[in-house]
Coordinates of C-alpha atoms in Angstrom, one line a residue:
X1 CA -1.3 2.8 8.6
X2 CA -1.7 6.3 9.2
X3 CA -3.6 8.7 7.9
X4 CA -7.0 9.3 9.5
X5 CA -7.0 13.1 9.1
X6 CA -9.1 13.6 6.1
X7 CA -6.9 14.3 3.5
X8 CA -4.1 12.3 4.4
X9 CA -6.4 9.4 4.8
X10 CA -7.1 9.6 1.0
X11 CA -3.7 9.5 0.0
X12 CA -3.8 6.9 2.2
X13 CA -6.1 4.7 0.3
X14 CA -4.4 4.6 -3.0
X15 CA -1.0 3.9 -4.3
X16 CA 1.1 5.6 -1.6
X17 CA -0.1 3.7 1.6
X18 CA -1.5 -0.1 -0.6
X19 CA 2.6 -1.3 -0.4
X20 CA 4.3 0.2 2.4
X21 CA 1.8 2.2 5.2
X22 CA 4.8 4.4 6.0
X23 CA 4.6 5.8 2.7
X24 CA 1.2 7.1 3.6
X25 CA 2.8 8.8 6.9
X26 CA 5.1 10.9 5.1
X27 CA 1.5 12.5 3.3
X28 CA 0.2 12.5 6.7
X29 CA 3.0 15.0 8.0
X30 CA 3.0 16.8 5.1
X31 CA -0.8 17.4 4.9
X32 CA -0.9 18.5 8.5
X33 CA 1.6 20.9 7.8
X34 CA 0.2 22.6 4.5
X35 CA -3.5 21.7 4.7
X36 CA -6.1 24.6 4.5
X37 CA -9.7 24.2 4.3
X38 CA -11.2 24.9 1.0
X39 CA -7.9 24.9 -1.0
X40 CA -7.1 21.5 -3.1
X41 CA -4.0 20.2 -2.3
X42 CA -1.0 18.8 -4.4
X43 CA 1.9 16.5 -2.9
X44 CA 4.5 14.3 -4.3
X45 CA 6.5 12.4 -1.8
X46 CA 10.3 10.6 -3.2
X47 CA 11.0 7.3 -1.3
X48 CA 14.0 4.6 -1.4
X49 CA 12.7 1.6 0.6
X50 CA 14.8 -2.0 1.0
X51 CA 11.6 -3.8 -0.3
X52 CA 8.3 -3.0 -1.5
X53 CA 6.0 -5.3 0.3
X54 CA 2.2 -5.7 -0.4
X55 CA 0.1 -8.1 1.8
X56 CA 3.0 -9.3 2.8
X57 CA 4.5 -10.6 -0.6
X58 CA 7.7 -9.0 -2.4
X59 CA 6.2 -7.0 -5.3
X60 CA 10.1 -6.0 -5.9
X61 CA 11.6 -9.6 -5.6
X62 CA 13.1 -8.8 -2.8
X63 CA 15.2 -6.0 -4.0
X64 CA 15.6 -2.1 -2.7
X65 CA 13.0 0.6 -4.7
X66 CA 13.0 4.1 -5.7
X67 CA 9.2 5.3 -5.6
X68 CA 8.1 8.7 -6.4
X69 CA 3.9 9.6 -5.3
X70 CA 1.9 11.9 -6.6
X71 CA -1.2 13.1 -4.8
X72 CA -4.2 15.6 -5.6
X73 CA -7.0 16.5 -3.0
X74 CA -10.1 18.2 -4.0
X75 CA -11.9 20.3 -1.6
X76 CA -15.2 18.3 -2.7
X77 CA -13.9 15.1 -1.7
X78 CA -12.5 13.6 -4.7
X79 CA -8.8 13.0 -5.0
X80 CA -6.5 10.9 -7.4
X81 CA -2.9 9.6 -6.7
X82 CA -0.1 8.1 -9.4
X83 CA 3.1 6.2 -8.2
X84 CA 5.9 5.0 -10.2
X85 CA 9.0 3.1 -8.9
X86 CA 12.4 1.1 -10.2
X87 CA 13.9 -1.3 -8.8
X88 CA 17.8 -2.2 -8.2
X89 CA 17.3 -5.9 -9.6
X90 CA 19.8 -8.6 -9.1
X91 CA 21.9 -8.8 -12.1
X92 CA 20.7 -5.6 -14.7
X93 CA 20.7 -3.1 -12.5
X94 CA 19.0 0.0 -12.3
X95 CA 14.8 -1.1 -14.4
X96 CA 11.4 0.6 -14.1
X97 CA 9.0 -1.7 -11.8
X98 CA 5.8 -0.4 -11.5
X99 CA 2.5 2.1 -12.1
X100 CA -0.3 2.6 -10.2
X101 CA -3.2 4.7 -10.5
X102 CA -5.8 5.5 -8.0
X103 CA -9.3 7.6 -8.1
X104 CA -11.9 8.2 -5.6
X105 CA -13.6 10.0 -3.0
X106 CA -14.0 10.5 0.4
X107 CA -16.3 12.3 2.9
X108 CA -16.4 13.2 7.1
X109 CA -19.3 12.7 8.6
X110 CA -20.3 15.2 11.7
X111 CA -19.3 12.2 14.2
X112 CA -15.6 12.9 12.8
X113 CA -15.9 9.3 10.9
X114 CA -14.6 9.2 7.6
X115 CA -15.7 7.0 4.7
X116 CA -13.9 6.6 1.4
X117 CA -14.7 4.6 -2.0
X118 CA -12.4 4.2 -5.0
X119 CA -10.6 2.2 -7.2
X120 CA -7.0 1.3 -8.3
X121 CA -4.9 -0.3 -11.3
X122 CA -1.6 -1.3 -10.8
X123 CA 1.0 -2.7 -13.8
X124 CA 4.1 -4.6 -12.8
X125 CA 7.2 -5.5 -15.1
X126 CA 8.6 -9.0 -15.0
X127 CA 11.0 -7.7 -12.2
X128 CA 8.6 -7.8 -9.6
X129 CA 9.1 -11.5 -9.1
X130 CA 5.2 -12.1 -9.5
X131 CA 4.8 -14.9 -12.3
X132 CA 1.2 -13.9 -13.7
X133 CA -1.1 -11.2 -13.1
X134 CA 1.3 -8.4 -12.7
X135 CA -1.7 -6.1 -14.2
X136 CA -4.5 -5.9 -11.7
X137 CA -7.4 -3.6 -10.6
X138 CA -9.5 -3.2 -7.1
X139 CA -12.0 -1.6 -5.8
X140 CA -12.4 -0.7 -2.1
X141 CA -14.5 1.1 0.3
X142 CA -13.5 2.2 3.4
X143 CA -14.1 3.7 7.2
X144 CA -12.1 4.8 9.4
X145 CA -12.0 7.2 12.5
X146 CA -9.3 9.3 14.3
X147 CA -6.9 6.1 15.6
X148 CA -8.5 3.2 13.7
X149 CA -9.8 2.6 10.5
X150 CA -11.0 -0.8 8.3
X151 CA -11.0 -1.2 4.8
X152 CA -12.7 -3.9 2.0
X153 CA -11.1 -4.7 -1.6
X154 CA -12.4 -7.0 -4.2
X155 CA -10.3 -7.1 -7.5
X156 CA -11.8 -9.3 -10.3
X157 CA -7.9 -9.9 -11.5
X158 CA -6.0 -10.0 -8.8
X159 CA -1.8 -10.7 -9.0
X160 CA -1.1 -14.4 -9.8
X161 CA -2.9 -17.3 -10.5
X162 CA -6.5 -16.7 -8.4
X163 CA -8.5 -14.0 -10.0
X164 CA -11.2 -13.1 -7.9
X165 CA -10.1 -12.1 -4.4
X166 CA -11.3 -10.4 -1.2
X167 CA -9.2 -8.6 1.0
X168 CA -10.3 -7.3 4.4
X169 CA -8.1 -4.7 6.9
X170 CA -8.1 -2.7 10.1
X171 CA -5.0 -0.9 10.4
X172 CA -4.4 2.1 13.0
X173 CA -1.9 4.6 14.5
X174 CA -0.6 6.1 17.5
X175 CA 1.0 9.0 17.6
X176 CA 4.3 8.5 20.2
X177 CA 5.7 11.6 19.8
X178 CA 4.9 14.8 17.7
X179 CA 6.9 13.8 15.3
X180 CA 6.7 9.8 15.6
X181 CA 4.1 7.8 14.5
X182 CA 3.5 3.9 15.3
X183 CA 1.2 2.4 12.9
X184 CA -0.2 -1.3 12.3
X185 CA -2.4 -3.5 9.8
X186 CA -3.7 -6.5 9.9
X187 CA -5.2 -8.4 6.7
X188 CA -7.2 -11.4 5.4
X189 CA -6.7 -12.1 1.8
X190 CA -9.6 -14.5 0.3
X191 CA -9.7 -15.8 -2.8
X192 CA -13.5 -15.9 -3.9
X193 CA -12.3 -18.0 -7.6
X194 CA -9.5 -20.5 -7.9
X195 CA -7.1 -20.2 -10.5
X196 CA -6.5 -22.7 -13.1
X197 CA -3.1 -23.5 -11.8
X198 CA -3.9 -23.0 -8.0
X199 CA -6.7 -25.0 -7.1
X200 CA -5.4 -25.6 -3.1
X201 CA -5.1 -21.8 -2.5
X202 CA -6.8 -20.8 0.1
X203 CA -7.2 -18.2 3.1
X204 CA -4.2 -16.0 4.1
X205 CA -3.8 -13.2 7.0
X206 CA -1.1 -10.8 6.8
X207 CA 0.5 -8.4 9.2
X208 CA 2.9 -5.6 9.5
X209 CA 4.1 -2.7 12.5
X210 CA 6.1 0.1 11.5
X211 CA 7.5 3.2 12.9
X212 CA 7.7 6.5 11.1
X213 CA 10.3 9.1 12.6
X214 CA 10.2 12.9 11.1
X215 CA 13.2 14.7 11.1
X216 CA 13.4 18.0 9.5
X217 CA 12.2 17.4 5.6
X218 CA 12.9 13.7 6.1
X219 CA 11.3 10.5 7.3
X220 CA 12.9 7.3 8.5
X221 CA 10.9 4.4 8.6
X222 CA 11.1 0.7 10.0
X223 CA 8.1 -1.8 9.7
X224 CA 8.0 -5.6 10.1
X225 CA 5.7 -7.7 7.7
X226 CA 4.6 -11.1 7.9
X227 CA 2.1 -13.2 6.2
X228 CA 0.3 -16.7 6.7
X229 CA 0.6 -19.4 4.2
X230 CA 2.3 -20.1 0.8
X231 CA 2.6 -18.1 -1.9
X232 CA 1.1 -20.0 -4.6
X233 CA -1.9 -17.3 -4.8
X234 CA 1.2 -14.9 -6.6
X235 CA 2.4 -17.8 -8.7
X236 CA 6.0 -16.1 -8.7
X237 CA 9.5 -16.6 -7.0
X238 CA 9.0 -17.1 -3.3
X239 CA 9.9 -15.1 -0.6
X240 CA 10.4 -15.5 3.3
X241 CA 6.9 -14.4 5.0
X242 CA 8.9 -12.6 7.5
X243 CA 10.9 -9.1 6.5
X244 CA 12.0 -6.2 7.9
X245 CA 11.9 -3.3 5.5
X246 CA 13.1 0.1 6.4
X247 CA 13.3 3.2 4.2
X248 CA 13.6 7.0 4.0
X249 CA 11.0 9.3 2.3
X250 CA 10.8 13.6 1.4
X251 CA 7.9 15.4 0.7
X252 CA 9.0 17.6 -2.7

């Protein structure tokens, strides 16, 4: 996941880079190319992406998305992001899919670290594919430098049938080419309460790599994701652990 410079890497944190990391790169190019200290900056970023994969589950059952970001950067360190997205489901068409709001701040120490604290809510409709729990909220706290970066969530509610959950991530980038980006994460999702209905669920690591290729206004992007384990923590319809999702994203 990209998105180490300062104010990309709060847009970062919230709703644009929790589902897809590439979605965070597009804010990455476009901060580089408008930031100026002092100022607060505004960004939306439009997205069409074949899957919208979190942890490596299918929040979109498997189906392509339409995601628009919204992104606001105060020069004092706070920031707040919004997403909304439809999905193309598999028999009614075009429907809305999900919210997500994000608030928090973030600050850069003199050794060029950068340290970040906030909190999310996300609502789902029954189109994501996620049985229970498609309203959940998380906290997080996070550090990261100029290639790497690791982040810690707890959620008291978390999507499916295990409420309390731990997630811990280092994810990093390298940048290729001006203009292309390879970035990676690596997770471990830990569920600190079973549910009633999911009393074996236990440990899971998930994974994805993804390229991000700027071209004029527009970004192409490829990742792989992959996960560990079942998916009786979601509760929903399952999905294959391995996907390739690739997608297409402006800056507005």
């Amino acid at each position: 996941m990209s998105a180490f410079a300062t104010r990309a890497g709060r847009r970062s944190r919230g709703p644009i880079g929790r589902h897809f990391g590439a979605r965070a790169l597009i804010a990455f190019f476009a901060a580089s190319a408008v930031a100026s200290p002092g100022q607060a900056q505004v960004g939306a970023v439009a997205s069409v992406f074949s899957d919208d994969r979190f942890r490596g589950i299918s929040l979109s059952d498997g189906q392509p998305v339409a995601i628009l970001d919204l992104s606001y950067d105060a020069p004092n360190g706070l920031y707040g992001t919004a997403s909304g997205s439809v999905v193309v489901t598999r028999h009614e068409g075009l429907k809305a899919l999900g919210v997500a709001l994000n608030g928090g701040y973030a600050t850069r120490f003199g050794t060029g670290l950068t340290a970040d604290v906030g909190i999310v809510h996300s609502r789902y409709s029954h189109y994501s594919g996620v049985a229970s729990g498609r309203n959940y909220s998380e906290v997080y706290a996070g550090l990261s430098g100029k290639l790497i970066g690791a982040r810690v969530s707890i959620s008291p509610d978390y999507l499916g049938g295990v409420r309390w959950m731990l997630h811990g991530e280092v994810n990093g980038h390298v940048d290729l080419m001006p203009k292309l980006l390879l970035d990676g994460t690596i997770g471990l999702l830990v569920p600190l309460q079973r549910g009633d209905y999911n009393p074996e669920s236990r440990a899971q690591m998930d994974a994805r790599i993804g390229l991000a290729q700027r071209i004029g206004p527009i970004t192409f992007h490829a990742a792989f994701t992959t996960r560990t384990g079942h998916s009786e923590i979601y509760s929903g319809r399952g999905h294959r652990r391995n996907a390739l999702v690739v997608g297409i994203s402006s800056a507005l």
